[in-house]
GROMACS .gro file of C-alpha atoms in nm:
model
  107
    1UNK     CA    1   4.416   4.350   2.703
    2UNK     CA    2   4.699   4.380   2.994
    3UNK     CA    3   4.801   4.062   3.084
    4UNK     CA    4   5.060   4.220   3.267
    5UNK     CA    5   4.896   4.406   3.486
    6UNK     CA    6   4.652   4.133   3.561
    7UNK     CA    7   4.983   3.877   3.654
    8UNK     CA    8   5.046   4.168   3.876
    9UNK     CA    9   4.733   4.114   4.042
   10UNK     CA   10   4.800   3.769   4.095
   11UNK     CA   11   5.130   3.799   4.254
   12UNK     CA   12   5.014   4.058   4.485
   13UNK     CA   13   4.729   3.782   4.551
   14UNK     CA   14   4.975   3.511   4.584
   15UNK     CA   15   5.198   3.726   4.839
   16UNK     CA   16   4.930   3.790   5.073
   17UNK     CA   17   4.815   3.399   5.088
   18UNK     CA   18   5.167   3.330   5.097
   19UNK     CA   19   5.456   3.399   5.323
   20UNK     CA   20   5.474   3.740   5.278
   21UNK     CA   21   5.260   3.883   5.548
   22UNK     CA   22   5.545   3.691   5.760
   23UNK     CA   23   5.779   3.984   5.667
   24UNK     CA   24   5.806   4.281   5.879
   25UNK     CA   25   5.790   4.522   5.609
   26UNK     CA   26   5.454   4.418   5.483
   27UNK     CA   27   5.229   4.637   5.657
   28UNK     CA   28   5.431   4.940   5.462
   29UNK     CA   29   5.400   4.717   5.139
   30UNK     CA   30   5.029   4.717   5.218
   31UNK     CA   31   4.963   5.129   5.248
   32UNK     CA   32   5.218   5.145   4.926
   33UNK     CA   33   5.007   4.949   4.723
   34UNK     CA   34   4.673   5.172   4.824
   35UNK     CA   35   4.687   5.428   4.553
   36UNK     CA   36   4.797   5.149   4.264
   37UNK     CA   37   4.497   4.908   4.361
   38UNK     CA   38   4.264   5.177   4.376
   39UNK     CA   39   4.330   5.319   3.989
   40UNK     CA   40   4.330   4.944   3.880
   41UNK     CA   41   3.980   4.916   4.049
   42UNK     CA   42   3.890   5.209   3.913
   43UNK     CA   43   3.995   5.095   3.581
   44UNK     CA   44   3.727   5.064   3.295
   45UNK     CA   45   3.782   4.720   3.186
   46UNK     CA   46   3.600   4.487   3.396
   47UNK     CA   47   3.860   4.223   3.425
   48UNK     CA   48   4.096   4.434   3.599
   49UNK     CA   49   3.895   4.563   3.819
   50UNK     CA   50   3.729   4.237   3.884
   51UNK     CA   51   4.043   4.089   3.969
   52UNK     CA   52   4.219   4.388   4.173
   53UNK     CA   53   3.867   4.345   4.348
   54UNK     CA   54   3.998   4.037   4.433
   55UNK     CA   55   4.305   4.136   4.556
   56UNK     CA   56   4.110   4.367   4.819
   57UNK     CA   57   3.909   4.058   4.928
   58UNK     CA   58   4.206   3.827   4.927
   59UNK     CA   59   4.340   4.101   5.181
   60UNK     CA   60   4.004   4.146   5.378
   61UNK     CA   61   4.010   3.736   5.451
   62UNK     CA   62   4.374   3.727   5.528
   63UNK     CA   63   4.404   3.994   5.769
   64UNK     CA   64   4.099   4.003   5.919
   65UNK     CA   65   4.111   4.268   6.215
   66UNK     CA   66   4.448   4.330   6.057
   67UNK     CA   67   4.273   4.533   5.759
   68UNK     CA   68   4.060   4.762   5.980
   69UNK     CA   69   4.324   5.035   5.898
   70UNK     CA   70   4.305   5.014   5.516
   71UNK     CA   71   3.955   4.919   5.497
   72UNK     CA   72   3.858   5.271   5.537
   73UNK     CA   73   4.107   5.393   5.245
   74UNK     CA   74   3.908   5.155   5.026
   75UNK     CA   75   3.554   5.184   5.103
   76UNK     CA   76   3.537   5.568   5.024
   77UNK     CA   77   3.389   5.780   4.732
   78UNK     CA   78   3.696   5.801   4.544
   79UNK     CA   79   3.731   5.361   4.530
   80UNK     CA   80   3.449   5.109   4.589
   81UNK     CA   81   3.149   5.335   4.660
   82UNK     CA   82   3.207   5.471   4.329
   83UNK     CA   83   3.268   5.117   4.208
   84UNK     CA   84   2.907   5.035   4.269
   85UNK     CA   85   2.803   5.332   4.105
   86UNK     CA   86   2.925   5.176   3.780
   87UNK     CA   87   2.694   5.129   3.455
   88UNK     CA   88   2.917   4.787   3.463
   89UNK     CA   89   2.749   4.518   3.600
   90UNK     CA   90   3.022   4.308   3.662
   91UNK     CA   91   3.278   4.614   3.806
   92UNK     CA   92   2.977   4.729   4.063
   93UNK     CA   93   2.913   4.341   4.139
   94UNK     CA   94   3.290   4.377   4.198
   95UNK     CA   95   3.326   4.651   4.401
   96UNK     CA   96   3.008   4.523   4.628
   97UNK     CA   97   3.166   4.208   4.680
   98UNK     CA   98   3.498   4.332   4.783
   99UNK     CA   99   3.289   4.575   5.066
  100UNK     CA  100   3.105   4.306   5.171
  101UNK     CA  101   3.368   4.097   5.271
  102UNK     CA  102   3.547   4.416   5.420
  103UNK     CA  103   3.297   4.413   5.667
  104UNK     CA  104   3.271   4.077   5.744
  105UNK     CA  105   3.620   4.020   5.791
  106UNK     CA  106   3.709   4.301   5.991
  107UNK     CA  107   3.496   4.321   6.301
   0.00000   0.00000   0.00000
């Protein structure tokens, strides 16, 4: 198992609820980390996708509006639509939870 990729996940988590989107720069930090959360939610393992799911979520709630821009990079055929597609229960649970609270958050 990757722990270290999941601690990753955390941090990035912890940053957004944090002080970070206080920074200037984080909107570029944000479109940087597009492609790297979308292979780990694409990943195969349920836990990592389950919990860079979260990250997206985490985002969702914490920008609100904010997120309109990068919601559209993540609900796509290439990311969570093909999420839900999954045989995995718990990565297309995943991947429906994290549109669902794209849309509710961003208006």
């Amino acid at each position: 198992f990757d722990w270290k990729r999941m601690n990753h996940l955390k941090k990035i988590q912890g940053a957004v609820l944090g002080n970070g989107p206080d920074f200037e720069n984080f909107p570029s930090f944000m479109l940087r980390m597009i492609g790297p959360l979308t292979v780990q939610l694409l990943d195969l393992r349920s836990a990592i996708a389950k919990e860079a799911s979260r990250c997206v979520q985490v985002m969702a709630q914490a920008f609100e509006d904010d997120f309109e821009p990068y919601a559209e990079r993540y609900i796509n055929h290439n990311c969570l639509l093909k999420m839900i597609n999954s045989a995995t229960k718990l990565i297309s649970e995943a991947g429906h939870q994290s549109i669902v609270s794209i849309l509710h958050n961003t208006h």
